[in-house]
Each structure stands twice: as C-alpha cells, then as structure tokens.
Tab-separated table of C-alpha atoms in Angstrom:
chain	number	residue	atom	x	y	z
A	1	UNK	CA	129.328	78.117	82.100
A	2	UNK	CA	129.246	81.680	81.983
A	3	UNK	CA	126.146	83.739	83.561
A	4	UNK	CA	122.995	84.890	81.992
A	5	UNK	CA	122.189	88.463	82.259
A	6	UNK	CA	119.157	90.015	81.339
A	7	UNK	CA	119.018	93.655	80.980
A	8	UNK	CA	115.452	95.521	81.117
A	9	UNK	CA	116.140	99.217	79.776
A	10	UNK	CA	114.069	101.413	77.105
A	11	UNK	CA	116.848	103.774	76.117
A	12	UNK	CA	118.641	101.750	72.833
A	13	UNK	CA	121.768	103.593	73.340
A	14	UNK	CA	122.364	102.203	76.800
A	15	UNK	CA	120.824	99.437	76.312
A	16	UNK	CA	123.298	98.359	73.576
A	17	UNK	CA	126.408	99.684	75.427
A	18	UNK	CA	125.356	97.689	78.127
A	19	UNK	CA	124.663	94.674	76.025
A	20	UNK	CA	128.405	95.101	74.439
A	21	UNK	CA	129.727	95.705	77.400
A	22	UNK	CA	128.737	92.466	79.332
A	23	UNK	CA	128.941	90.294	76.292
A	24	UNK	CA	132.807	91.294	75.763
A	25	UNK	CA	133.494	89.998	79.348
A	26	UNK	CA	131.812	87.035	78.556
A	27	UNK	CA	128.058	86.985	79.629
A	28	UNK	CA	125.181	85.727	77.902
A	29	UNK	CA	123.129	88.912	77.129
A	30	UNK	CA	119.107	88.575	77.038
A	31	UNK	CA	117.387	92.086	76.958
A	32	UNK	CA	113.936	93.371	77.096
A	33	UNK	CA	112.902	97.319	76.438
A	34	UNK	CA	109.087	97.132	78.563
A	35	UNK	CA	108.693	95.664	82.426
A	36	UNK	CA	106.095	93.415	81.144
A	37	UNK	CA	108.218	91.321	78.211
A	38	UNK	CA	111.398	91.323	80.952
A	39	UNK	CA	109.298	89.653	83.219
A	40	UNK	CA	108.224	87.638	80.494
A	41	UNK	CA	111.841	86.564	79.603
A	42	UNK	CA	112.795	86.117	83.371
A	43	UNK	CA	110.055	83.400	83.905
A	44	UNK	CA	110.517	81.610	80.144
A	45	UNK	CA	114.441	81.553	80.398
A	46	UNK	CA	115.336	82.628	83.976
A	47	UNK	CA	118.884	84.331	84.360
A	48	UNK	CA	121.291	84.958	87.016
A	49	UNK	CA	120.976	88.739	87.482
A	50	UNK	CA	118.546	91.416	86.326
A	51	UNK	CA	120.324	94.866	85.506
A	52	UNK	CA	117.187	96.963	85.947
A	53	UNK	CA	115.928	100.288	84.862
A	54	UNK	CA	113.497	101.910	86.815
A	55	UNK	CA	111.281	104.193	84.498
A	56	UNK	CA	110.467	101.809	81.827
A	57	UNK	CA	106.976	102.187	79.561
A	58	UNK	CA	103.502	99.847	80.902
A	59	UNK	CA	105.160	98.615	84.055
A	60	UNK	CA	107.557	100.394	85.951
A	61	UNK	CA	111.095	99.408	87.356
A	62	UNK	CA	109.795	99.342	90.969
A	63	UNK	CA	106.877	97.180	90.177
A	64	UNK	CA	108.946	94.895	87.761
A	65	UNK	CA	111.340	94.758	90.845
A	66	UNK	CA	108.806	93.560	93.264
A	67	UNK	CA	107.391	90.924	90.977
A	68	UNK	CA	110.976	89.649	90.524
A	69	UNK	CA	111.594	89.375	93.886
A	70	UNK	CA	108.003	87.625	94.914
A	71	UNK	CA	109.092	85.449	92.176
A	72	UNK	CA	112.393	84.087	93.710
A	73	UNK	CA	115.770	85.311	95.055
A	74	UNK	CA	117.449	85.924	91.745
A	75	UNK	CA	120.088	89.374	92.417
A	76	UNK	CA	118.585	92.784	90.630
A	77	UNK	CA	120.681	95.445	90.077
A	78	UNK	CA	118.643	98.720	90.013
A	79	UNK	CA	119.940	101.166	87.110
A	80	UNK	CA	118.342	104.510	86.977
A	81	UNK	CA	118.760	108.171	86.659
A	82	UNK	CA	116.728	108.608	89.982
A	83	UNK	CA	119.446	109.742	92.584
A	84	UNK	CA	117.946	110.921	95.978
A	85	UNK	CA	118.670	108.950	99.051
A	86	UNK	CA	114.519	108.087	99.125
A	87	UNK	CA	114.726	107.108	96.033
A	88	UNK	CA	117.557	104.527	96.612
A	89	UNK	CA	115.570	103.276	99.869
A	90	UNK	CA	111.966	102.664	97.484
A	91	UNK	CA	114.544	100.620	94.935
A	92	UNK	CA	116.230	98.904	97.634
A	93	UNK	CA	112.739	97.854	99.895
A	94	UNK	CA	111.332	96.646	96.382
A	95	UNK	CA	113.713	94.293	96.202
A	96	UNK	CA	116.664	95.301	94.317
A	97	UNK	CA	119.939	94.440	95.659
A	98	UNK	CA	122.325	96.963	94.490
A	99	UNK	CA	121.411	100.060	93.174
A	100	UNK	CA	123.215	102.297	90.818
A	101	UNK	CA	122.485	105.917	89.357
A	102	UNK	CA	123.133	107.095	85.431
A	103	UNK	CA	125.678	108.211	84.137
A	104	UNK	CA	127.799	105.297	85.091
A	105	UNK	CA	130.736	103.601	85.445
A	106	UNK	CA	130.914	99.810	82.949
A	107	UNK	CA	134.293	99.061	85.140
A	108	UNK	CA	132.311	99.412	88.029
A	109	UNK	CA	129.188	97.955	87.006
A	110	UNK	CA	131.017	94.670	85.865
A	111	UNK	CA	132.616	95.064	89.868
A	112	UNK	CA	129.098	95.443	91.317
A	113	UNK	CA	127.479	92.483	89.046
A	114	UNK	CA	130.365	90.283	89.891
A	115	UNK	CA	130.110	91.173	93.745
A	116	UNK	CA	126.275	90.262	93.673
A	117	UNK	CA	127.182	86.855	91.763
A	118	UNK	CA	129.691	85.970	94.256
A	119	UNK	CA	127.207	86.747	96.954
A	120	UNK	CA	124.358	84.806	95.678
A	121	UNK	CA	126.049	81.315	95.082
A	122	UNK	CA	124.298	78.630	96.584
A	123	UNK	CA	125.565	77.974	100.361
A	124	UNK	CA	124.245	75.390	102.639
A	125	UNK	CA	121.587	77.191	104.569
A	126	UNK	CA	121.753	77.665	108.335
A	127	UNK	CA	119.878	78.650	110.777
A	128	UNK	CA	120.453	81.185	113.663
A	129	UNK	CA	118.671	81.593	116.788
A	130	UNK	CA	119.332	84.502	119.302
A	131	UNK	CA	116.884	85.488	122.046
A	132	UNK	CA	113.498	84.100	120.712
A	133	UNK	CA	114.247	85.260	117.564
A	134	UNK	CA	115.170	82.702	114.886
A	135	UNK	CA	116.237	83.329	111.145
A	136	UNK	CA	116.503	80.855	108.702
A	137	UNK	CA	119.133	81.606	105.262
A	138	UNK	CA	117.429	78.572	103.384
A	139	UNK	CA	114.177	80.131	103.135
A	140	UNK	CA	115.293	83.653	103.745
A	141	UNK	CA	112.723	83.692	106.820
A	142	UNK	CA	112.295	85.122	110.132
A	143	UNK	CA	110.461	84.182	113.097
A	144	UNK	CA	109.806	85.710	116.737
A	145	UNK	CA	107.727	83.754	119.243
A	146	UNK	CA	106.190	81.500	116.307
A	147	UNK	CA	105.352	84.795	114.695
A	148	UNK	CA	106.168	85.139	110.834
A	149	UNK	CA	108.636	88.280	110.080
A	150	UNK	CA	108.250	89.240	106.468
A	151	UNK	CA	111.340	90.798	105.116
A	152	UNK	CA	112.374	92.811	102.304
A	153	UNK	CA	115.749	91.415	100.622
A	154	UNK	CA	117.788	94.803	102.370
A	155	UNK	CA	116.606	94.106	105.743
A	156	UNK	CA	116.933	90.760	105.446
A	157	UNK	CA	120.624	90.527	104.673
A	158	UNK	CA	120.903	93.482	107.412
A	159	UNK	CA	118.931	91.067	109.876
A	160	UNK	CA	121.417	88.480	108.814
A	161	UNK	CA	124.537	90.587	109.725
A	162	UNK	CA	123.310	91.058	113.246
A	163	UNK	CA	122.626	87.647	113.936
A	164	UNK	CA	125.679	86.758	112.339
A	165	UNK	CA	127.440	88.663	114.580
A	166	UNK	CA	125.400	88.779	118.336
A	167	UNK	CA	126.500	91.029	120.970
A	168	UNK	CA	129.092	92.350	118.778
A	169	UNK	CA	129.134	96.296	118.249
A	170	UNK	CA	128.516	96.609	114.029
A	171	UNK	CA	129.954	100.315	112.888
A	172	UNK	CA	128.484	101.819	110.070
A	173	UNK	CA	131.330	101.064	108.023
A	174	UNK	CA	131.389	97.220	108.562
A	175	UNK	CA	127.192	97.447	107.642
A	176	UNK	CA	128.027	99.283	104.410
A	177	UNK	CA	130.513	97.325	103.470
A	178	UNK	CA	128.562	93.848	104.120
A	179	UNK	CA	124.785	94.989	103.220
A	180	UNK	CA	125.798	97.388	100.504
A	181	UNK	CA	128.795	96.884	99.439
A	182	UNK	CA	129.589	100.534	99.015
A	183	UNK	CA	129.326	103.647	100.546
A	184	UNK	CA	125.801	105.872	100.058
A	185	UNK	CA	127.338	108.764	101.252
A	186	UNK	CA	128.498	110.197	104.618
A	187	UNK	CA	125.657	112.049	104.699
A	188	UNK	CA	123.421	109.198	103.734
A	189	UNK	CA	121.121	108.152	106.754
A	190	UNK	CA	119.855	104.832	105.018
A	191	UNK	CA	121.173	102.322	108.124
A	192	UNK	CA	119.355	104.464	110.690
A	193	UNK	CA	116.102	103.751	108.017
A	194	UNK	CA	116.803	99.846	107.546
A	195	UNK	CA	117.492	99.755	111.355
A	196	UNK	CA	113.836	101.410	112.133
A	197	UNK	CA	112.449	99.565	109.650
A	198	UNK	CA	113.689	96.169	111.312
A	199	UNK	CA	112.748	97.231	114.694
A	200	UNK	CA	109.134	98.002	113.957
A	201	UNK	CA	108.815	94.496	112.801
A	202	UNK	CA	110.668	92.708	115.182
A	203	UNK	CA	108.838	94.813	118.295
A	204	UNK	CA	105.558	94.476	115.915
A	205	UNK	CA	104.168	91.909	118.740
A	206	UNK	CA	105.643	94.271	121.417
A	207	UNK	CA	108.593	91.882	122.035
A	208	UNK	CA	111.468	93.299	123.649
A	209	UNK	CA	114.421	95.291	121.798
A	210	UNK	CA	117.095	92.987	120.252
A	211	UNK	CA	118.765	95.715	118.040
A	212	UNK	CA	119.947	98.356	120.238
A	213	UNK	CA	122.039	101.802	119.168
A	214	UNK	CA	125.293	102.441	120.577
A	215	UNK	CA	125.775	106.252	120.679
A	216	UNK	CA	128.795	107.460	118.104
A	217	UNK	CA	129.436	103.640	117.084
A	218	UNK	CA	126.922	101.655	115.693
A	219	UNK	CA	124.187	99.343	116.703
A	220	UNK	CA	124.942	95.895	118.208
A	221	UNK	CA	122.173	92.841	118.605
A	222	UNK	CA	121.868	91.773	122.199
A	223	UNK	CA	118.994	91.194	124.952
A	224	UNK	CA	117.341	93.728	126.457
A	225	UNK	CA	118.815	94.670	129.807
C-alpha cells in the first residue's frame, strides 16, 4: 500500500507541482492551503508524512508543526522559504523532522521523504539505560533519577544517538548524518545548539554531566570523571 502524503502549502503553483510530483511516484496526495483545515485533514484521515509550509494564512507552519507533533509521532517535513540557521533550529524544536528551504530540489525531496519513511517504520521499542539516565524509544521518553525529561523530536533522536552509542566519541559528521541526514553547512553551529539544549535538561536537577565535548572531535556520552 503506498503512503499517504498530505501537503499543507498556500502557494497553488507549488502546491500542484508538489502534488504531481508525489502522485507520479506513486503517493496518495491529500492537500490543504490554511494550518487550520491541514490539521483538520491530519486528524479525520491521518497520513504518513506532512510536507509543511511554514508561512501559511490563520495558523502558521510553526504552530501547525507543534500541534502535529503533540498530536503523535507522524514525520513533518518543514518546506519554506525561511533560510537562516535560527530559523531551521525554531522549525526543527517545533517538531519538524527534516527541514528544507525554497527553491527546491523534487529529486531530492522524494530522497528526503523516503529517508524519513524508512526511519519512522515501526521497530520494537527498547529501552536504554546509562548512568541514571534511562530513555525509552516506545514512548519516545526520558527519565533521570525518576525525573520526567521532555524532549523535542531533534533532541530526542540526538539523545538517542548518544545512548545508542555510550562512551563512544560521535564526530560531527556521524551526528549529521544520523540526526539530520544531511549537512547544514560547515559553518552551521546547530549540534553545539541541540547539545546545550540537551544538557540544560539533563543537568536541569543539577545531575552530573553525561554529554561531555571532546575538543576538535565531537562529543561522546560517558560518566562524569
């Protein structure tokens, strides 16, 4: 059975290249012009990827994107003209799991959409425990000490890399390539944000640091010494 796509986008041009586009390689197309009627669509007839624009009329991309994602764990690709590194970071903590930036690419959209399909099939869930940190890939949850970690769908799969990997020295390249999927830039310093962001809440109960920088490499996850 082939995948259902729904595309939220106000501009009619792109909206129906995109809708040609992903119908010819054989995706069932549903597609909303307003934040308010796609999430309208995505709760009546939910589908298996959102390809989202971010300034749509009433409701905005970001705030259609954080709905989504309180909603359930379906992948959102973030499609905008918007194209500063903070810009990427505000689509990225909202939820989105890709983002992409107009004028673009349909060969490498249909890459990037089948990438996030591959990554989101269902997988029995596990759970990881390092330190007194535990993480839990059924319910996509975190916990320290009995203490609830609330994570954003970014620093979640980052979170997941680490523990995935303990003691183990992560370059940059290996986190792009497993969180993102593709490089931001080499000027880009969106790790070193996701990184901060994840320490302030795992230290948030003044716990001991578990993700530690290693100068020129990376950043491995390992107890304090």
């Amino acid at each position: 059975m082939s995948a259902r796509i729904l595309i939220i986008e106000d501009d009619e041009a792109i909206l129906t290249f995109l809708r040609r586009g992903l119908t010819y390689d054989g995706y069932e197309v549903d597609t909303a012009t307003d934040g308010q009627t796609g999430l309208v669509l995505a709760r009546d007839t939910p589908p298996d990827l959102v390809v989202l624009d971010w300034m749509l009329p009433g409701l905005d991309g970001l705030e259609v994107c954080r709905r989504l994602r309180s909603g359930g764990a379906t992948p959102i690709l973030m499609l905008t003209a918007r194209d500063t590194v903070n810009d990427r970071v505000q689509g990225l903590d909202a939820g989105a799991d890709d983002y992409m930036v107009k004028p673009f690419n349909l060969d490498e959209l249909l890459a990037r959409i089948r990438a996030l399909l591959r990554r989101t099939k269902p997988a029995r869930p596990k759970i990881y425990e390092f330190s007194d940190l535990v993480l839990d890939t059924g319910t996509r949850q975190a916990t320290r000490n009995e203490r609830t970690i609330d994570l954003t769908a970014k620093e979640y799969e980052l979170l997941e890399l680490f523990m995935r990997h303990p003691r183990q020295v992560m370059t940059r390249e290996m986190i792009y390539d497993d969180v993102w999927g593709y490089d931001f830039g080499g000027e880009s310093n969106i790790i070193e944000v996701y990184v901060r962001y994840l320490r302030q809440k795992l230290e948030e109960g003044e716990e001991n640091r578990l993700i530690h920088t290693v100068r020129g490499m990376g950043y491995v996850l390992r107890e304090t010494e």
